Tab-separated table of C-alpha atoms in Angstrom:
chain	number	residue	atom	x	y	z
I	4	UNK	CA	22.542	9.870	33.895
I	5	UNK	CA	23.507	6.499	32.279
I	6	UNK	CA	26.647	5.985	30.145
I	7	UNK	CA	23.910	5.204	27.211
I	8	UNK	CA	22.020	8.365	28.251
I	9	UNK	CA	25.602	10.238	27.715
I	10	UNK	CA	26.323	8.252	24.839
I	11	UNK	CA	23.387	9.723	22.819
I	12	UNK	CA	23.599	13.328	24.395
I	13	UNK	CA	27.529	13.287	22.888
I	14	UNK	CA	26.276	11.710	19.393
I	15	UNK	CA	23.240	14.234	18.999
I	16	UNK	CA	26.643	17.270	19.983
I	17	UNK	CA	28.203	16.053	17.411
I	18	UNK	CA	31.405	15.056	19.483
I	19	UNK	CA	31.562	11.383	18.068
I	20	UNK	CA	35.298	10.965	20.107
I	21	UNK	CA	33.424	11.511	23.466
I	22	UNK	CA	30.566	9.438	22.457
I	23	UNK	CA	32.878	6.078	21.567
I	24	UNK	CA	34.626	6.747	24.902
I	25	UNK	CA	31.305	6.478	26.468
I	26	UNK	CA	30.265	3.577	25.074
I	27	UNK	CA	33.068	1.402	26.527
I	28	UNK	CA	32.157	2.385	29.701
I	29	UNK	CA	28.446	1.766	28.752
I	30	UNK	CA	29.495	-1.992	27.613
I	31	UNK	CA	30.953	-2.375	31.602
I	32	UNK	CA	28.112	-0.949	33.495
I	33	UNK	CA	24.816	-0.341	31.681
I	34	UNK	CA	22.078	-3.607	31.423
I	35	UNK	CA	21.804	-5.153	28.170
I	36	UNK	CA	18.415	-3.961	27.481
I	37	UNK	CA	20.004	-0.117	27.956
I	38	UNK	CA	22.333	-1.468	25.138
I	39	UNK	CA	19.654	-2.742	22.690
I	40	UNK	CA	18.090	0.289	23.136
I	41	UNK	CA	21.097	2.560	22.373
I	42	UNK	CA	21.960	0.116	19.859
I	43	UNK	CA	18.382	0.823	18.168
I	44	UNK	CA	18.926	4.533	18.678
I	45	UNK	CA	21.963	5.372	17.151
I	46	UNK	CA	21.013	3.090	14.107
I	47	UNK	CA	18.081	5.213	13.628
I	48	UNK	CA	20.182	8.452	13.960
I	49	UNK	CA	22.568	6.808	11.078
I	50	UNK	CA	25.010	5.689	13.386
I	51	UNK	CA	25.366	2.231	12.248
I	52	UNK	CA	29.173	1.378	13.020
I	53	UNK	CA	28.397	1.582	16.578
I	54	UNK	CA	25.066	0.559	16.925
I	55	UNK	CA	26.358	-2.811	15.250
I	56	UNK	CA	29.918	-3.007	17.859
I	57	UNK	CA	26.718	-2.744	20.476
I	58	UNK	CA	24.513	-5.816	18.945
I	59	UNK	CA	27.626	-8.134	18.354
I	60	UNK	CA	28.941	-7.258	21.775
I	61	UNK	CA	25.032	-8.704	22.930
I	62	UNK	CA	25.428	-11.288	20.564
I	63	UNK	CA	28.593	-12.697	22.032
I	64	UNK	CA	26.562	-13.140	25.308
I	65	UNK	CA	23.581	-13.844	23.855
I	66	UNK	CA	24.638	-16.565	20.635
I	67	UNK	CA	20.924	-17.656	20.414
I	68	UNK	CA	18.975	-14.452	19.902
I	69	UNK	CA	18.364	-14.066	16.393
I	70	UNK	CA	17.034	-10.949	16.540
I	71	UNK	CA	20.239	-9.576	17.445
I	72	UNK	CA	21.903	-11.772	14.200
I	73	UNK	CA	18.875	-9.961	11.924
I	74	UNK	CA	19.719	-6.792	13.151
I	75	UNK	CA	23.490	-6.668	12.706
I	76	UNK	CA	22.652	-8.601	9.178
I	77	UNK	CA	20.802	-5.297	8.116
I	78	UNK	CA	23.675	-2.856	9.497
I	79	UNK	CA	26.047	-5.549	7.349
I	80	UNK	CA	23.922	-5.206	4.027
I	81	UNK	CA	23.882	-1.811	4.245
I	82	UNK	CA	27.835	-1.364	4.723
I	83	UNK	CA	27.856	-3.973	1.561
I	84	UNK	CA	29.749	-6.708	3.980
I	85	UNK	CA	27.269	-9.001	1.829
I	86	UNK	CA	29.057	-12.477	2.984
I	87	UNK	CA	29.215	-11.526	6.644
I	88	UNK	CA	25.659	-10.866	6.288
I	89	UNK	CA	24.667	-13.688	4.751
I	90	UNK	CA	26.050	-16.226	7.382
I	91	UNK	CA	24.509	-14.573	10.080
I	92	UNK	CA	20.904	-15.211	8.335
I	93	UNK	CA	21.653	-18.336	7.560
I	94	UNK	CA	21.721	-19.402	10.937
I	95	UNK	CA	18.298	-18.572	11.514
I	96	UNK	CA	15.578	-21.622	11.314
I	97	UNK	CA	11.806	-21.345	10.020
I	98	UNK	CA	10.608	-21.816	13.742
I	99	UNK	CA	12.866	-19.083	15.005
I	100	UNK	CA	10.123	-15.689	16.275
I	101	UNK	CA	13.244	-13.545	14.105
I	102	UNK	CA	12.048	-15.925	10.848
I	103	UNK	CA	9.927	-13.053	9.127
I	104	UNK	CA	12.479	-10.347	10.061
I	105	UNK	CA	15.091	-12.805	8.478
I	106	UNK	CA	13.294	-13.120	5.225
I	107	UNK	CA	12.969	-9.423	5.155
I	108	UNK	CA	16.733	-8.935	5.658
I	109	UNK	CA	17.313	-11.357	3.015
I	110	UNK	CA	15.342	-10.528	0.327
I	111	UNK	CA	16.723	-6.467	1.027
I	112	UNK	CA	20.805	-8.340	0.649
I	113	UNK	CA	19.591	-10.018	-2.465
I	114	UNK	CA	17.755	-7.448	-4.206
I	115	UNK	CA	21.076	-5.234	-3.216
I	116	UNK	CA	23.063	-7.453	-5.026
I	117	UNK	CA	20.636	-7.649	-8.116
I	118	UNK	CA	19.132	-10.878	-7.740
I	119	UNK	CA	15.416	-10.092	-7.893
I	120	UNK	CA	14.113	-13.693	-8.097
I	121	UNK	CA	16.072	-14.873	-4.765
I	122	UNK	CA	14.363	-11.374	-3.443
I	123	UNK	CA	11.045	-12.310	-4.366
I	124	UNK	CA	11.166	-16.151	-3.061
I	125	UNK	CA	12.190	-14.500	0.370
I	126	UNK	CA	9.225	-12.231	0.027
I	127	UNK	CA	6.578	-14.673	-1.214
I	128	UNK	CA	7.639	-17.203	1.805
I	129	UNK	CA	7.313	-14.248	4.454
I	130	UNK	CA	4.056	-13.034	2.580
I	131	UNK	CA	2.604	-16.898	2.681
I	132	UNK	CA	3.524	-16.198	6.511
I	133	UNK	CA	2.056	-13.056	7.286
I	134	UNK	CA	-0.201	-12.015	4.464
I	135	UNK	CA	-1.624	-8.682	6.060
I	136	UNK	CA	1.688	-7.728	7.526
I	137	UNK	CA	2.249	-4.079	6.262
I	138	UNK	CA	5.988	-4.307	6.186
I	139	UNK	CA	5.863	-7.578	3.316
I	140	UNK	CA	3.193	-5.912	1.709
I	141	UNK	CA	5.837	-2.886	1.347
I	142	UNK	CA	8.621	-5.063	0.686
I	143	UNK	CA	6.702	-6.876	-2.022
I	144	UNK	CA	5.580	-3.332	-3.225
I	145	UNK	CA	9.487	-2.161	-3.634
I	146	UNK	CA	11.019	-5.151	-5.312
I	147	UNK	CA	8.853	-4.454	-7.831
I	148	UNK	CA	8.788	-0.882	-8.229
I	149	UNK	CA	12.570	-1.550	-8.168
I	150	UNK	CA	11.807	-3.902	-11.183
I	151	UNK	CA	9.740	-1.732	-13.282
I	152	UNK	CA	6.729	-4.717	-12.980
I	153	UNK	CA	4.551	-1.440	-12.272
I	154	UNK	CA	1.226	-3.480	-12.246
I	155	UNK	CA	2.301	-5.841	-9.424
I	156	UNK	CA	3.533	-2.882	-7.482
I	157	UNK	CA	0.118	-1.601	-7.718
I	158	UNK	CA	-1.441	-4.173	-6.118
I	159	UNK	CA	0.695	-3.851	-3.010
I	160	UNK	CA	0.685	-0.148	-2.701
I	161	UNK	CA	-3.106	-0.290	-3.215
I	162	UNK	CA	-3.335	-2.681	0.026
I	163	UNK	CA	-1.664	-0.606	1.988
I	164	UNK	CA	-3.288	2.907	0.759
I	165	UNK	CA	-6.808	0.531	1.988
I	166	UNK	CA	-5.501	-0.465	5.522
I	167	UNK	CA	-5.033	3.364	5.645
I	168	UNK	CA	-0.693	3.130	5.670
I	169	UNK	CA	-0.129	6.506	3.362
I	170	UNK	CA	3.832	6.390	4.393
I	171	UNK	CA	6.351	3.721	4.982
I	172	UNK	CA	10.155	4.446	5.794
I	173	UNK	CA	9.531	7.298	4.727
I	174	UNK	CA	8.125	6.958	1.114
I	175	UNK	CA	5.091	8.412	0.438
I	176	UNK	CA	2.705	5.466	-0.971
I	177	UNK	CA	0.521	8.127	-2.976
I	178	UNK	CA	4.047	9.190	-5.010
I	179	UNK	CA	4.864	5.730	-5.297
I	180	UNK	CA	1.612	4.589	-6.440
I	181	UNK	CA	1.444	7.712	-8.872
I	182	UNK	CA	4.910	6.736	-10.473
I	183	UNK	CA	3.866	3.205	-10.298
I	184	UNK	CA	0.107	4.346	-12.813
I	185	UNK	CA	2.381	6.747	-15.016
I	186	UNK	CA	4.769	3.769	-15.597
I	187	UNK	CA	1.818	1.841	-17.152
I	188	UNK	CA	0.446	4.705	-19.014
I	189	UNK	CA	-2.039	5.174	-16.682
I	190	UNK	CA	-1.061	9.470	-16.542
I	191	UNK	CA	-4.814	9.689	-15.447
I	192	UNK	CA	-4.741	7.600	-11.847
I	193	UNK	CA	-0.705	8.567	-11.367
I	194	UNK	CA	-2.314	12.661	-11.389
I	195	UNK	CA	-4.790	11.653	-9.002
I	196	UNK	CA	-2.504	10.325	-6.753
I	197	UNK	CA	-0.035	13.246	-6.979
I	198	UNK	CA	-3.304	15.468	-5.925
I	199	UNK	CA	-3.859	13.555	-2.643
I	200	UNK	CA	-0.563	14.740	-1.306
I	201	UNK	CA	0.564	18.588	-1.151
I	202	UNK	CA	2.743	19.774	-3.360
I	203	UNK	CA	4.491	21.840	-0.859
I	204	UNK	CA	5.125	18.015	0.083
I	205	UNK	CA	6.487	16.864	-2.730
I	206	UNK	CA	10.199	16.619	-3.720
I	207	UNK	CA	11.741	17.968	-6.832
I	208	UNK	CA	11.604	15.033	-9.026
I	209	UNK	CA	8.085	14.086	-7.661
I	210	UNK	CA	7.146	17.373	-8.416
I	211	UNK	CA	8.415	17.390	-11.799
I	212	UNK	CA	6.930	14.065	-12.524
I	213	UNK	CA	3.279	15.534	-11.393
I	214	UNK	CA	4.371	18.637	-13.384
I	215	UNK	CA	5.128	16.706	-16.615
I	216	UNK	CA	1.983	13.847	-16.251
I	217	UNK	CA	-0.369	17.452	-16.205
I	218	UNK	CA	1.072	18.493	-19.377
I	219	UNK	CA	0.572	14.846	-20.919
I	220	UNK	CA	-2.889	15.176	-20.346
I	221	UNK	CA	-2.513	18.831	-21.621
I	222	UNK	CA	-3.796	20.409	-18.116
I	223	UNK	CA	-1.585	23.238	-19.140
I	224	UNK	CA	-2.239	25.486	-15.965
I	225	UNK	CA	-1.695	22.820	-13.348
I	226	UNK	CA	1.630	22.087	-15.009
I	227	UNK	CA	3.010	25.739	-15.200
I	228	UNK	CA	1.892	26.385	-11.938
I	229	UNK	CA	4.018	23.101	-10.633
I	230	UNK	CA	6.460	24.159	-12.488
I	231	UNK	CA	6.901	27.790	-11.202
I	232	UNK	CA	6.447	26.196	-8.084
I	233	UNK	CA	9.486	24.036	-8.750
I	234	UNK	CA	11.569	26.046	-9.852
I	235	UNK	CA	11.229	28.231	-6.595
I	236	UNK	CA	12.395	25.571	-4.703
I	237	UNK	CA	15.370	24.436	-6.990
I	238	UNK	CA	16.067	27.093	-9.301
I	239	UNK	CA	18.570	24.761	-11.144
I	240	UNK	CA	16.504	21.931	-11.428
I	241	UNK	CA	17.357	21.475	-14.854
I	242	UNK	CA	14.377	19.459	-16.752
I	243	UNK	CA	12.067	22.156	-15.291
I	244	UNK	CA	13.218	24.449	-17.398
I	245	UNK	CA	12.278	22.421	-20.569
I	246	UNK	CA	9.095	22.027	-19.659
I	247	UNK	CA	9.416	25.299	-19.280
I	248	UNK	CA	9.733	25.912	-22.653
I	249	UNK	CA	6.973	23.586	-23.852
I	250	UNK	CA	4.490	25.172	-21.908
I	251	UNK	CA	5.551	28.695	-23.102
I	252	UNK	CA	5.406	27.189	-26.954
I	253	UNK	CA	2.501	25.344	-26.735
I	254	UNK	CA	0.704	28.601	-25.616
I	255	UNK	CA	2.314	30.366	-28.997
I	256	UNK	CA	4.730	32.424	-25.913
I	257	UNK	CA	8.095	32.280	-27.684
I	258	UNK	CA	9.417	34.975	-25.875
I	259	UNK	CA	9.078	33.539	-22.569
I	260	UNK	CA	10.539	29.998	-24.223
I	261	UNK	CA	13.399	32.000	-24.864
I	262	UNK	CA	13.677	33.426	-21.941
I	263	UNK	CA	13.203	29.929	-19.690
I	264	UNK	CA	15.987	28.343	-21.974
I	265	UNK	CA	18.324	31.009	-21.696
I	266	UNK	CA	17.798	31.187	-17.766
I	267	UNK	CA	18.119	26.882	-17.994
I	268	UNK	CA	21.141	27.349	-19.385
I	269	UNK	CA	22.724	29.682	-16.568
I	270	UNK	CA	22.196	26.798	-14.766
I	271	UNK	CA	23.281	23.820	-16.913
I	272	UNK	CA	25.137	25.184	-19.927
I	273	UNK	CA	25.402	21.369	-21.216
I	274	UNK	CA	21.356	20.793	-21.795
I	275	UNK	CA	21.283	20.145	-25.728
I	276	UNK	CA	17.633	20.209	-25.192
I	277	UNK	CA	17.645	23.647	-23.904
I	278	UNK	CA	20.014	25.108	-26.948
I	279	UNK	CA	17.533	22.638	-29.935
I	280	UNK	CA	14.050	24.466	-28.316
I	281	UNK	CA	15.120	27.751	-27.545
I	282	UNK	CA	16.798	28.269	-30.878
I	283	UNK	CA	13.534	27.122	-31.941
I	284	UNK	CA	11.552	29.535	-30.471
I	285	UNK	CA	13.720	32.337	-31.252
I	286	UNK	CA	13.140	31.287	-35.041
I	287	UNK	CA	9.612	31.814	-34.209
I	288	UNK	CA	10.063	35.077	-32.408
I	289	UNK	CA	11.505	36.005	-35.867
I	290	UNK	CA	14.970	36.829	-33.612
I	291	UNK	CA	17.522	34.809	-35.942
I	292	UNK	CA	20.501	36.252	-34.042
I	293	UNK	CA	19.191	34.874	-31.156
I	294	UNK	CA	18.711	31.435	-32.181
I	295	UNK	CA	22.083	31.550	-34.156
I	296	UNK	CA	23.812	32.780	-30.974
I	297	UNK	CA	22.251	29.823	-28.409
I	298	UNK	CA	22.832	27.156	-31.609
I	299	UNK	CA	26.715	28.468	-31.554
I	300	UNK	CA	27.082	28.595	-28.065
I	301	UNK	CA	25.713	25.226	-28.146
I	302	UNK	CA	27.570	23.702	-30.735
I	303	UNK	CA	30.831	24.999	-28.595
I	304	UNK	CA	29.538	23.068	-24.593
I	305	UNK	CA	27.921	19.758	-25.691
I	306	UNK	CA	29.877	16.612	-26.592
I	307	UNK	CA	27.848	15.605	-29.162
I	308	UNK	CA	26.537	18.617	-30.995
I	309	UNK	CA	25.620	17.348	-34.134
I	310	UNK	CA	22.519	17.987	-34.090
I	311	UNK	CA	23.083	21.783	-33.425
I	312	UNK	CA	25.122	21.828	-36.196
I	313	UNK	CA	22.434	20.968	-38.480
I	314	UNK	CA	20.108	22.816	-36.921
I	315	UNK	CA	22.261	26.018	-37.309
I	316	UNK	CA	22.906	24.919	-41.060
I	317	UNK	CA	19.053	25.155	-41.492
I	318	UNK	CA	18.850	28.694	-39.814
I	319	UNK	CA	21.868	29.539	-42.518
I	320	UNK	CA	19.733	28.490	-45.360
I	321	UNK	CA	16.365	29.957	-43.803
I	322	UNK	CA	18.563	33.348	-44.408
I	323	UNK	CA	20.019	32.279	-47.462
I	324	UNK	CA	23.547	32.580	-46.413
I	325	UNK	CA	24.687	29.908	-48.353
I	326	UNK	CA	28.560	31.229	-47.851
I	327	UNK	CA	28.300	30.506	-44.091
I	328	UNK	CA	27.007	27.534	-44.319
I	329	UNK	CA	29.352	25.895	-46.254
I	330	UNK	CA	31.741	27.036	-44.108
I	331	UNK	CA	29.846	25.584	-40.772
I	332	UNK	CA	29.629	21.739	-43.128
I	333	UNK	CA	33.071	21.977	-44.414
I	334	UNK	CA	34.434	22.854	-40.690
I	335	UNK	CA	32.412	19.708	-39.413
I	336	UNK	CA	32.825	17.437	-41.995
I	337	UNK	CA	34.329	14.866	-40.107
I	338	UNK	CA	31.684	14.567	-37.374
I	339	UNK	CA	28.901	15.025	-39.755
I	340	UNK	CA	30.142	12.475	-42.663
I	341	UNK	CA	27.548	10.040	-41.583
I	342	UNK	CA	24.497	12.752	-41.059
I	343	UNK	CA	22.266	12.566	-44.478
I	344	UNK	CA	20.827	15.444	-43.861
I	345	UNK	CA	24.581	17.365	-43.763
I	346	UNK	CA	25.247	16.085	-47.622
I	347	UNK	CA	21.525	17.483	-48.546
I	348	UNK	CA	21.960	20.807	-46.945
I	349	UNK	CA	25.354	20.930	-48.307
I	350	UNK	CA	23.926	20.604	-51.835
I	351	UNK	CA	21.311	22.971	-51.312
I	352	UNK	CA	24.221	25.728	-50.577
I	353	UNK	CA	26.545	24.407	-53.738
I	354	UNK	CA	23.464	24.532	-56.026
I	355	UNK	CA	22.783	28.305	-54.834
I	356	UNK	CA	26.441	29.276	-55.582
I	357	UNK	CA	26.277	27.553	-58.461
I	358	UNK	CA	28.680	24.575	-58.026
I	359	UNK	CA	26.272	22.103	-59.726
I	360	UNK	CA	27.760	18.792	-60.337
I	361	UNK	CA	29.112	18.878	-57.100
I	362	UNK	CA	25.288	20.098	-55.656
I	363	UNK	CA	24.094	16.552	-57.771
I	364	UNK	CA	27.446	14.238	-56.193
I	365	UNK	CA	25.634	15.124	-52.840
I	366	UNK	CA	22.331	14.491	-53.542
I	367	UNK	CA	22.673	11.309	-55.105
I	368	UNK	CA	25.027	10.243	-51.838
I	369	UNK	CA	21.640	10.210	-49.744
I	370	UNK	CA	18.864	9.768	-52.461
I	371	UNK	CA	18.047	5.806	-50.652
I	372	UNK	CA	17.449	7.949	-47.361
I	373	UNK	CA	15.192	10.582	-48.763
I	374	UNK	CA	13.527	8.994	-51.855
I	375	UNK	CA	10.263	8.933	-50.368
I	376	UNK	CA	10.760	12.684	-49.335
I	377	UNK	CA	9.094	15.216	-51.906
I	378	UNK	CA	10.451	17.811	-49.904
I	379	UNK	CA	14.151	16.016	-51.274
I	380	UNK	CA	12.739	15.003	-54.058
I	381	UNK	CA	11.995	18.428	-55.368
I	382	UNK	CA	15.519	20.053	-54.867
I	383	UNK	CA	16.596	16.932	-56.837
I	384	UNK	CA	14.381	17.622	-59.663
I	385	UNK	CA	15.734	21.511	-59.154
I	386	UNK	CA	19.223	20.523	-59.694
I	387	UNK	CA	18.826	18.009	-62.326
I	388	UNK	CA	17.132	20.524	-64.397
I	389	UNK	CA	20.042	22.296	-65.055
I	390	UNK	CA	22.413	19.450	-65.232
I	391	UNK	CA	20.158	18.205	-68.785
I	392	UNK	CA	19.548	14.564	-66.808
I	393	UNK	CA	16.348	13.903	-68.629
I	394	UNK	CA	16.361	10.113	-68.004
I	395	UNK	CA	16.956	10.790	-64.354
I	396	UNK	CA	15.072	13.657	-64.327
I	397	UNK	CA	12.196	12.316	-65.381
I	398	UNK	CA	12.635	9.153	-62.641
I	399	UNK	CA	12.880	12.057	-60.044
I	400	UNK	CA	9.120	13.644	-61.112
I	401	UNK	CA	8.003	10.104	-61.688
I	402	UNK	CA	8.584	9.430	-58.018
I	403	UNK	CA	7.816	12.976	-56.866
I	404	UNK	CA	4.267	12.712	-58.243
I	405	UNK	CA	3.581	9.779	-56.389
I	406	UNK	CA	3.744	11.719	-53.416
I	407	UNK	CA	2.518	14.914	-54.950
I	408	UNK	CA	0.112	13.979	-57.833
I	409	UNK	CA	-1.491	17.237	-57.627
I	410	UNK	CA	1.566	19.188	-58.379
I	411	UNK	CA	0.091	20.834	-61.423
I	412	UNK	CA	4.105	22.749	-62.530
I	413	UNK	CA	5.806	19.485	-62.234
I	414	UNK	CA	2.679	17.594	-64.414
I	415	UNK	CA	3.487	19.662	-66.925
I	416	UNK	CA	7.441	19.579	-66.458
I	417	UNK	CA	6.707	15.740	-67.011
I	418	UNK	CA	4.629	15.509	-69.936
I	419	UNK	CA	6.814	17.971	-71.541
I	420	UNK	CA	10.000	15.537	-71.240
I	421	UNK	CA	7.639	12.584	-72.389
I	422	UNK	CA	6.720	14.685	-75.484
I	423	UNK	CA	10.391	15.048	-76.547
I	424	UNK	CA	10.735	11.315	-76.396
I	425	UNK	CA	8.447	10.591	-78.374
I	426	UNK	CA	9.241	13.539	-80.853
């Protein structure tokens, strides 16, 4: 057995001591070509320190084989050594047989380092070089899948899907073509890709991605079956379990959208998301202690949790406790200063309990944000009723009748405050 034959036996052991002890020896008595072919090995097996001491150990004997220079350039991009990288391309000319490869290399250390138009000039000149080769086409394909142009990317992936290439480095070109259509909008054509490749196939986030392009086009069944077939295979995928929940709503199921957003959240206690749609559908289960218990525990995990808060201040004035919800706006006053909605709900509770004038201060604080709301408009008109506004009151129905002109109690509220002006 060689030194590179016992070389690879130690690497694929595990014992990575033995296998650098081997190597030296390989370097002294194994032929070159054994060397570019361990080189090439261990690379593949992920072994890229020592498959690049092999190709600059050849390329100290060998300083005019570019290949070599492309191949340690790609082991140098990928260990970020950008500059290192970057000379060794550079000394390869346009009549060099390693050219193409070059341009390749290139384009991958540019596109690394963000610069997508340097990328694509490398690709274009190796595409103008070797138009059907499979690995530009690719390339081209990547850089601008990378670059959200979606539409370009089609056009490559398309090419390859017709010279029969359905996997490259080991991307599927049907889940790349099908993220590529649902990134123009295009949910029909990314859904027939997904379908030419097995789900069983697929990994999570493709499989979510199929799962959620099926609901789009409201193919309900094929996305809760996708779904339960996710979540088999990564029971804490977390987005699953929202879809989860749409699925269960859309099909009027609140219990089991309670249920999926309670088990999401065993999972990933953090998912806003999870706490806004299963409170939700606990409201619609008619179990308020539910939803209040998933919009508390909410409000307690998420950083931001403003929006639980007011959705918890609604639930508190769907039950008309007007006492705890006061006490849930007065306890978040500080985050919630800037929320309109917190200075409406607020007056809704101080009208209830009687605390007028103060009810009105709020309202008027957000009547520029909800003027053209009759929903606002009408606990306005509530409140100044009692407060004997007539001037304003009768603005308020002016405005609200706009919106509501059929409204046949506040007609009549109207004309009766434009009868005692004139009388």
């Amino acid at each position: 057995m060689s030194f590179v034959q016992k070389v690879l036996a130690a690497v694929d052991q595990g014992d990575l001591t033995s296998a650098q002890a081997l190597l030296q020896k390989a370097f002294q008595q194994d032929t070159d070509d054994d060397l570019y072919s361990l080189a090439e090995a261990l690379n593949q097996r992920g072994i890229s320190d020592q498959a690049a001491l092999i190709y600059q150990h050849l390329l100290d004997k060998y300083p005019q084989e570019d290949i070599l220079k492309v191949n340690l350039a790609e082991i140098l991009v990928s260990n970020n050594q950008m500059d290192a990288a970057t000379d060794l391309l550079a000394q390869i000319s346009e009549d060099s047989p390693a050219y193409l490869n070059a341009l390749l290399t290139s384009a991958d250390l540019y596109q690394s380092m963000g610069l997508y138009e340097v990328s694509e000039q490398k690709l274009l000149t190796a595409l103008k070089i070797a138009p059907q080769e499979s690995v530009v086409q690719f390339a081209m394909a990547e850089l601008y899948f990378t670059e959200n142009k979606f539409q370009l990317a089609i056009t490559f992936y398309e090419k390859l899907l017709a010279a029969q290439i359905t996997e490259m480095a080991g991307i599927s070109i049907h889940e790349r073509l099908a993220a590529s259509y649902a990134g123009t909008g295009n949910y029909e054509q990314a859904v027939q890709q997904y379908r030419q490749v097995q789900a069983a196939l697929l990994n999570t986030d493709n499989l979510y991605n199929y799962a959620r392009l099926e609901y789009e086009l409201h193919n309900y069944s094929a996305a809760k079956r996708l779904v339960q077939q996710l979540l088999q295979q990564a029971p804490d995928y977390s987005a699953a379990y929202v879809l989860a929940v749409r699925l269960a709503n859309q099909q009027h199921d609140f219990a089991t959208a309670v249920k999926m957003a309670q088990l999401g959240l065993n999972y990933d206690p953090f998912n806003q998301l999870l706490y806004q749609m299963g409170a939700k559908a606990a409201v619609q289960l008619g179990s308020l202690a539910t939803a209040q218990q998933l919009l508390t525990t909410g409000i307690s995990q998420v950083s931001e949790p403003g929006a639980l808060i007011m959705q918890l201040s609604d639930l508190f004035l769907r039950q008309n406790d007007y006492t705890a919800n006061l006490k849930l706006l007065d306890q978040y006053q500080t985050t919630l200063a800037q929320e309109p909605r917190y200075h409406w709900n607020k007056a809704r509770s101080l009208f209830q309990q009687e605390h007028v004038d103060d009810a009105l201060q709020e309202m008027l604080l957000v009547y520029q944000t909800y003027q053209a709301d009759p929903n606002y408009l009408r606990d306005l008109i509530q409140i100044l009723q009692v407060v004997q506004k007539p001037q304003l009151l009768k603005n308020a129905l002016q405005k609200y009748l706009h919106y509501v002109p059929d409204d046949s109690a506040m007609v009549e509220l109207l004309d009766e405050l434009q009868f005692s002006d004139e009388n």
